[in-house]
């Protein structure tokens, strides 16, 4: 882990302790929340299946994208299941 990443992580933890709500996740946080590999998350970002924003070198995924992604995945599973 890089020094800057550790500092961002500590700042985020302090903000959450003070009641500040996060509005975006890093790809690592998104992968952990969804339960998929980081490489899959980056592929989904690259193919625009997950909306994201770039701030300098950082990639951020809006929290709304988590729900949208899960709803979209469920719809795809339902369509695939209905075809069987």
Tab-separated table of N, CA and C in Angstrom:
chain	number	residue	atom	x	y	z
A	1	UNK	N	0.838	-1.174	0.000
A	1	UNK	CA	0.000	0.000	0.000
A	1	UNK	C	0.887	1.243	0.000
A	2	UNK	N	0.548	2.185	-0.831
A	2	UNK	CA	1.319	3.420	-0.936
A	2	UNK	C	1.000	4.348	0.234
A	3	UNK	N	1.931	5.234	0.509
A	3	UNK	CA	1.762	6.168	1.615
A	3	UNK	C	0.505	7.031	1.441
A	4	UNK	N	0.273	7.536	0.260
A	4	UNK	CA	-0.903	8.359	-0.008
A	4	UNK	C	-2.210	7.617	0.189
A	5	UNK	N	-2.224	6.342	-0.169
A	5	UNK	CA	-3.422	5.531	-0.013
A	5	UNK	C	-3.756	5.359	1.458
A	6	UNK	N	-2.753	5.142	2.272
A	6	UNK	CA	-2.972	4.976	3.696
A	6	UNK	C	-3.550	6.254	4.287
A	7	UNK	N	-3.038	7.392	3.892
A	7	UNK	CA	-3.540	8.668	4.386
A	7	UNK	C	-4.991	8.878	3.982
A	8	UNK	N	-5.333	8.569	2.727
A	8	UNK	CA	-6.720	8.703	2.276
A	8	UNK	C	-7.627	7.787	3.073
A	9	UNK	N	-7.145	6.585	3.348
A	9	UNK	CA	-7.942	5.626	4.103
A	9	UNK	C	-8.216	6.143	5.513
A	10	UNK	N	-7.189	6.687	6.151
A	10	UNK	CA	-7.359	7.238	7.503
A	10	UNK	C	-8.300	8.432	7.492
A	11	UNK	N	-8.165	9.310	6.504
A	11	UNK	CA	-9.055	10.462	6.403
A	11	UNK	C	-10.505	10.016	6.211
A	12	UNK	N	-10.695	9.008	5.382
A	12	UNK	CA	-12.043	8.496	5.130
A	12	UNK	C	-12.644	7.901	6.405
A	13	UNK	N	-11.834	7.132	7.155
A	13	UNK	CA	-12.317	6.545	8.403
A	13	UNK	C	-12.712	7.626	9.403
A	14	UNK	N	-11.899	8.675	9.519
A	14	UNK	CA	-12.217	9.775	10.432
A	14	UNK	C	-13.505	10.475	10.008
A	15	UNK	N	-13.667	10.692	8.716
A	15	UNK	CA	-14.878	11.348	8.215
A	15	UNK	C	-16.108	10.504	8.522
A	16	UNK	N	-16.008	9.187	8.329
A	16	UNK	CA	-17.134	8.304	8.604
A	16	UNK	C	-17.476	8.296	10.091
A	17	UNK	N	-16.461	8.372	10.945
A	17	UNK	CA	-16.693	8.420	12.388
A	17	UNK	C	-17.436	9.689	12.782
A	18	UNK	N	-17.211	10.761	12.047
A	18	UNK	CA	-17.871	12.039	12.334
A	18	UNK	C	-19.263	12.114	11.709
A	19	UNK	N	-19.684	11.081	11.023
A	19	UNK	CA	-21.014	11.051	10.429
A	19	UNK	C	-21.084	11.528	9.000
A	20	UNK	N	-19.956	11.765	8.370
A	20	UNK	CA	-19.935	12.166	6.962
A	20	UNK	C	-20.176	10.915	6.128
A	21	UNK	N	-21.149	10.983	5.241
A	21	UNK	CA	-21.467	9.817	4.418
A	21	UNK	C	-20.686	9.860	3.112
A	22	UNK	N	-20.155	8.726	2.736
A	22	UNK	CA	-19.433	8.621	1.469
A	22	UNK	C	-20.437	8.674	0.324
A	23	UNK	N	-20.054	9.324	-0.755
A	23	UNK	CA	-20.931	9.379	-1.929
A	23	UNK	C	-20.340	8.598	-3.099
A	24	UNK	N	-19.124	8.090	-2.902
A	24	UNK	CA	-18.465	7.321	-3.956
A	24	UNK	C	-17.526	6.309	-3.321
A	25	UNK	N	-17.249	5.256	-4.071
A	25	UNK	CA	-16.355	4.196	-3.623
A	25	UNK	C	-15.171	4.085	-4.566
A	26	UNK	N	-14.062	3.628	-4.038
A	26	UNK	CA	-12.934	3.289	-4.896
A	26	UNK	C	-13.243	1.941	-5.544
A	27	UNK	N	-12.552	1.583	-6.608
A	27	UNK	CA	-12.766	0.261	-7.198
A	27	UNK	C	-12.542	-0.867	-6.179
A	28	UNK	N	-11.567	-0.691	-5.278
A	28	UNK	CA	-11.299	-1.705	-4.251
A	28	UNK	C	-12.484	-1.849	-3.306
A	29	UNK	N	-13.057	-0.717	-2.891
A	29	UNK	CA	-14.224	-0.756	-1.999
A	29	UNK	C	-15.432	-1.348	-2.711
A	30	UNK	N	-15.614	-0.991	-3.979
A	30	UNK	CA	-16.725	-1.526	-4.765
A	30	UNK	C	-16.598	-3.045	-4.888
A	31	UNK	N	-15.382	-3.511	-5.200
A	31	UNK	CA	-15.145	-4.954	-5.337
A	31	UNK	C	-15.478	-5.675	-4.034
A	32	UNK	N	-15.070	-5.107	-2.909
A	32	UNK	CA	-15.358	-5.718	-1.618
A	32	UNK	C	-16.842	-5.712	-1.298
A	33	UNK	N	-17.531	-4.626	-1.628
A	33	UNK	CA	-18.959	-4.515	-1.345
A	33	UNK	C	-19.783	-5.484	-2.182
A	34	UNK	N	-19.387	-5.681	-3.420
A	34	UNK	CA	-20.128	-6.545	-4.342
A	34	UNK	C	-19.678	-7.998	-4.227
A	35	UNK	N	-18.425	-8.194	-3.808
A	35	UNK	CA	-17.903	-9.551	-3.701
A	35	UNK	C	-17.359	-10.082	-5.018
A	36	UNK	N	-16.694	-9.217	-5.769
A	36	UNK	CA	-16.077	-9.675	-7.015
A	36	UNK	C	-14.626	-9.221	-7.043
A	37	UNK	N	-13.882	-9.770	-7.972
A	37	UNK	CA	-12.457	-9.455	-8.030
A	37	UNK	C	-12.234	-8.029	-8.528
A	38	UNK	N	-11.116	-7.476	-8.131
A	38	UNK	CA	-10.757	-6.131	-8.540
A	38	UNK	C	-10.561	-6.050	-10.055
A	39	UNK	N	-9.988	-7.085	-10.638
A	39	UNK	CA	-9.789	-7.067	-12.093
A	39	UNK	C	-11.126	-7.044	-12.833
A	40	UNK	N	-12.131	-7.714	-12.295
A	40	UNK	CA	-13.463	-7.686	-12.896
A	40	UNK	C	-14.065	-6.295	-12.798
A	41	UNK	N	-13.887	-5.643	-11.654
A	41	UNK	CA	-14.403	-4.282	-11.478
A	41	UNK	C	-13.748	-3.345	-12.486
A	42	UNK	N	-12.436	-3.431	-12.639
A	42	UNK	CA	-11.750	-2.574	-13.619
A	42	UNK	C	-12.232	-2.868	-15.043
A	43	UNK	N	-12.506	-4.122	-15.360
A	43	UNK	CA	-13.022	-4.465	-16.687
A	43	UNK	C	-14.408	-3.856	-16.887
A	44	UNK	N	-15.253	-3.924	-15.852
A	44	UNK	CA	-16.596	-3.349	-15.947
A	44	UNK	C	-16.546	-1.832	-16.076
A	45	UNK	N	-15.579	-1.201	-15.428
A	45	UNK	CA	-15.393	0.245	-15.575
A	45	UNK	C	-14.947	0.561	-16.998
A	46	UNK	N	-13.979	-0.202	-17.487
A	46	UNK	CA	-13.429	0.025	-18.826
A	46	UNK	C	-14.498	-0.138	-19.907
A	47	UNK	N	-15.421	-1.104	-19.724
A	47	UNK	CA	-16.469	-1.355	-20.707
A	47	UNK	C	-17.725	-0.531	-20.441
A	48	UNK	N	-17.644	0.385	-19.460
A	48	UNK	CA	-18.727	1.321	-19.136
A	48	UNK	C	-19.963	0.647	-18.551
A	49	UNK	N	-19.832	-0.562	-18.003
A	49	UNK	CA	-20.965	-1.207	-17.342
A	49	UNK	C	-21.150	-0.680	-15.928
A	50	UNK	N	-20.094	-0.056	-15.382
A	50	UNK	CA	-20.170	0.616	-14.092
A	50	UNK	C	-19.764	2.061	-14.342
A	51	UNK	N	-20.638	3.013	-13.999
A	51	UNK	CA	-20.251	4.413	-14.183
A	51	UNK	C	-19.152	4.797	-13.199
A	52	UNK	N	-18.266	5.642	-13.636
A	52	UNK	CA	-17.170	6.066	-12.767
A	52	UNK	C	-16.710	7.462	-13.174
A	53	UNK	N	-15.964	8.072	-12.274
A	53	UNK	CA	-15.374	9.385	-12.543
A	53	UNK	C	-13.907	9.310	-12.172
A	54	UNK	N	-13.104	10.035	-12.882
A	54	UNK	CA	-11.669	10.067	-12.613
A	54	UNK	C	-11.326	11.424	-12.029
A	55	UNK	N	-10.668	11.408	-10.874
A	55	UNK	CA	-10.158	12.620	-10.234
A	55	UNK	C	-8.659	12.457	-10.127
A	56	UNK	N	-7.942	13.066	-11.047
A	56	UNK	CA	-6.499	12.844	-11.106
A	56	UNK	C	-6.255	11.387	-11.465
A	57	UNK	N	-5.535	10.677	-10.630
A	57	UNK	CA	-5.275	9.250	-10.864
A	57	UNK	C	-6.317	8.357	-10.216
A	58	UNK	N	-7.153	8.938	-9.372
A	58	UNK	CA	-8.158	8.156	-8.655
A	58	UNK	C	-9.375	7.886	-9.519
A	59	UNK	N	-9.948	6.714	-9.341
A	59	UNK	CA	-11.207	6.355	-9.985
A	59	UNK	C	-12.238	6.246	-8.872
A	60	UNK	N	-13.376	6.904	-9.044
A	60	UNK	CA	-14.444	6.847	-8.059
A	60	UNK	C	-15.716	6.342	-8.711
A	61	UNK	N	-16.433	5.516	-7.975
A	61	UNK	CA	-17.684	4.937	-8.448
A	61	UNK	C	-18.793	5.466	-7.534
A	62	UNK	N	-19.795	6.161	-8.085
A	62	UNK	CA	-20.873	6.688	-7.251
A	62	UNK	C	-21.612	5.560	-6.535
A	63	UNK	N	-22.064	5.831	-5.306
A	63	UNK	CA	-22.807	4.809	-4.565
A	63	UNK	C	-24.050	4.361	-5.321
A	64	UNK	N	-24.658	5.257	-6.052
A	64	UNK	CA	-25.846	4.892	-6.823
A	64	UNK	C	-25.531	3.801	-7.844
A	65	UNK	N	-24.285	3.715	-8.267
A	65	UNK	CA	-23.888	2.703	-9.246
A	65	UNK	C	-23.970	1.293	-8.668
A	66	UNK	N	-23.792	1.167	-7.359
A	66	UNK	CA	-23.876	-0.159	-6.725
A	66	UNK	C	-25.273	-0.721	-6.912
A	67	UNK	N	-26.274	0.073	-6.553
A	67	UNK	CA	-27.663	-0.378	-6.682
A	67	UNK	C	-28.039	-0.597	-8.144
A	68	UNK	N	-27.640	0.337	-9.006
A	68	UNK	CA	-27.931	0.190	-10.432
A	68	UNK	C	-27.299	-1.069	-10.996
A	69	UNK	N	-26.062	-1.337	-10.603
A	69	UNK	CA	-25.363	-2.512	-11.098
A	69	UNK	C	-26.065	-3.782	-10.633
A	70	UNK	N	-26.417	-3.828	-9.344
A	70	UNK	CA	-27.087	-5.015	-8.816
A	70	UNK	C	-28.441	-5.222	-9.477
A	71	UNK	N	-29.196	-4.157	-9.687
A	71	UNK	CA	-30.488	-4.287	-10.364
A	71	UNK	C	-30.308	-4.756	-11.799
A	72	UNK	N	-29.308	-4.232	-12.482
A	72	UNK	CA	-29.037	-4.649	-13.859
A	72	UNK	C	-28.614	-6.101	-13.936
A	73	UNK	N	-27.784	-6.543	-12.978
A	73	UNK	CA	-27.355	-7.939	-12.954
A	73	UNK	C	-28.546	-8.858	-12.698
A	74	UNK	N	-29.444	-8.464	-11.807
A	74	UNK	CA	-30.632	-9.281	-11.529
A	74	UNK	C	-31.503	-9.399	-12.766
A	75	UNK	N	-31.673	-8.272	-13.472
A	75	UNK	CA	-32.479	-8.300	-14.690
A	75	UNK	C	-31.866	-9.243	-15.721
A	76	UNK	N	-30.543	-9.203	-15.874
A	76	UNK	CA	-29.874	-10.093	-16.823
A	76	UNK	C	-30.046	-11.556	-16.418
A	77	UNK	N	-29.952	-11.842	-15.096
A	77	UNK	CA	-30.133	-13.213	-14.612
A	77	UNK	C	-31.559	-13.687	-14.866
A	78	UNK	N	-32.554	-12.800	-14.634
A	78	UNK	CA	-33.943	-13.168	-14.861
A	78	UNK	C	-34.206	-13.466	-16.330
A	79	UNK	N	-33.648	-12.669	-17.216
A	79	UNK	CA	-33.812	-12.886	-18.654
A	79	UNK	C	-33.163	-14.208	-19.041
A	80	UNK	N	-31.960	-14.462	-18.554
A	80	UNK	CA	-31.258	-15.713	-18.864
A	80	UNK	C	-32.018	-16.910	-18.310
A	81	UNK	N	-32.567	-16.784	-17.120
A	81	UNK	CA	-33.323	-17.879	-16.517
A	81	UNK	C	-34.633	-18.123	-17.282
A	82	UNK	N	-35.276	-17.058	-17.752
A	82	UNK	CA	-36.528	-17.181	-18.488
A	82	UNK	C	-36.313	-17.857	-19.837
A	83	UNK	N	-35.109	-17.749	-20.400
A	83	UNK	CA	-34.814	-18.355	-21.701
A	83	UNK	C	-34.630	-19.860	-21.610
A	84	UNK	N	-34.378	-20.370	-20.399
A	84	UNK	CA	-34.117	-21.815	-20.243
A	84	UNK	C	-35.325	-22.656	-20.429
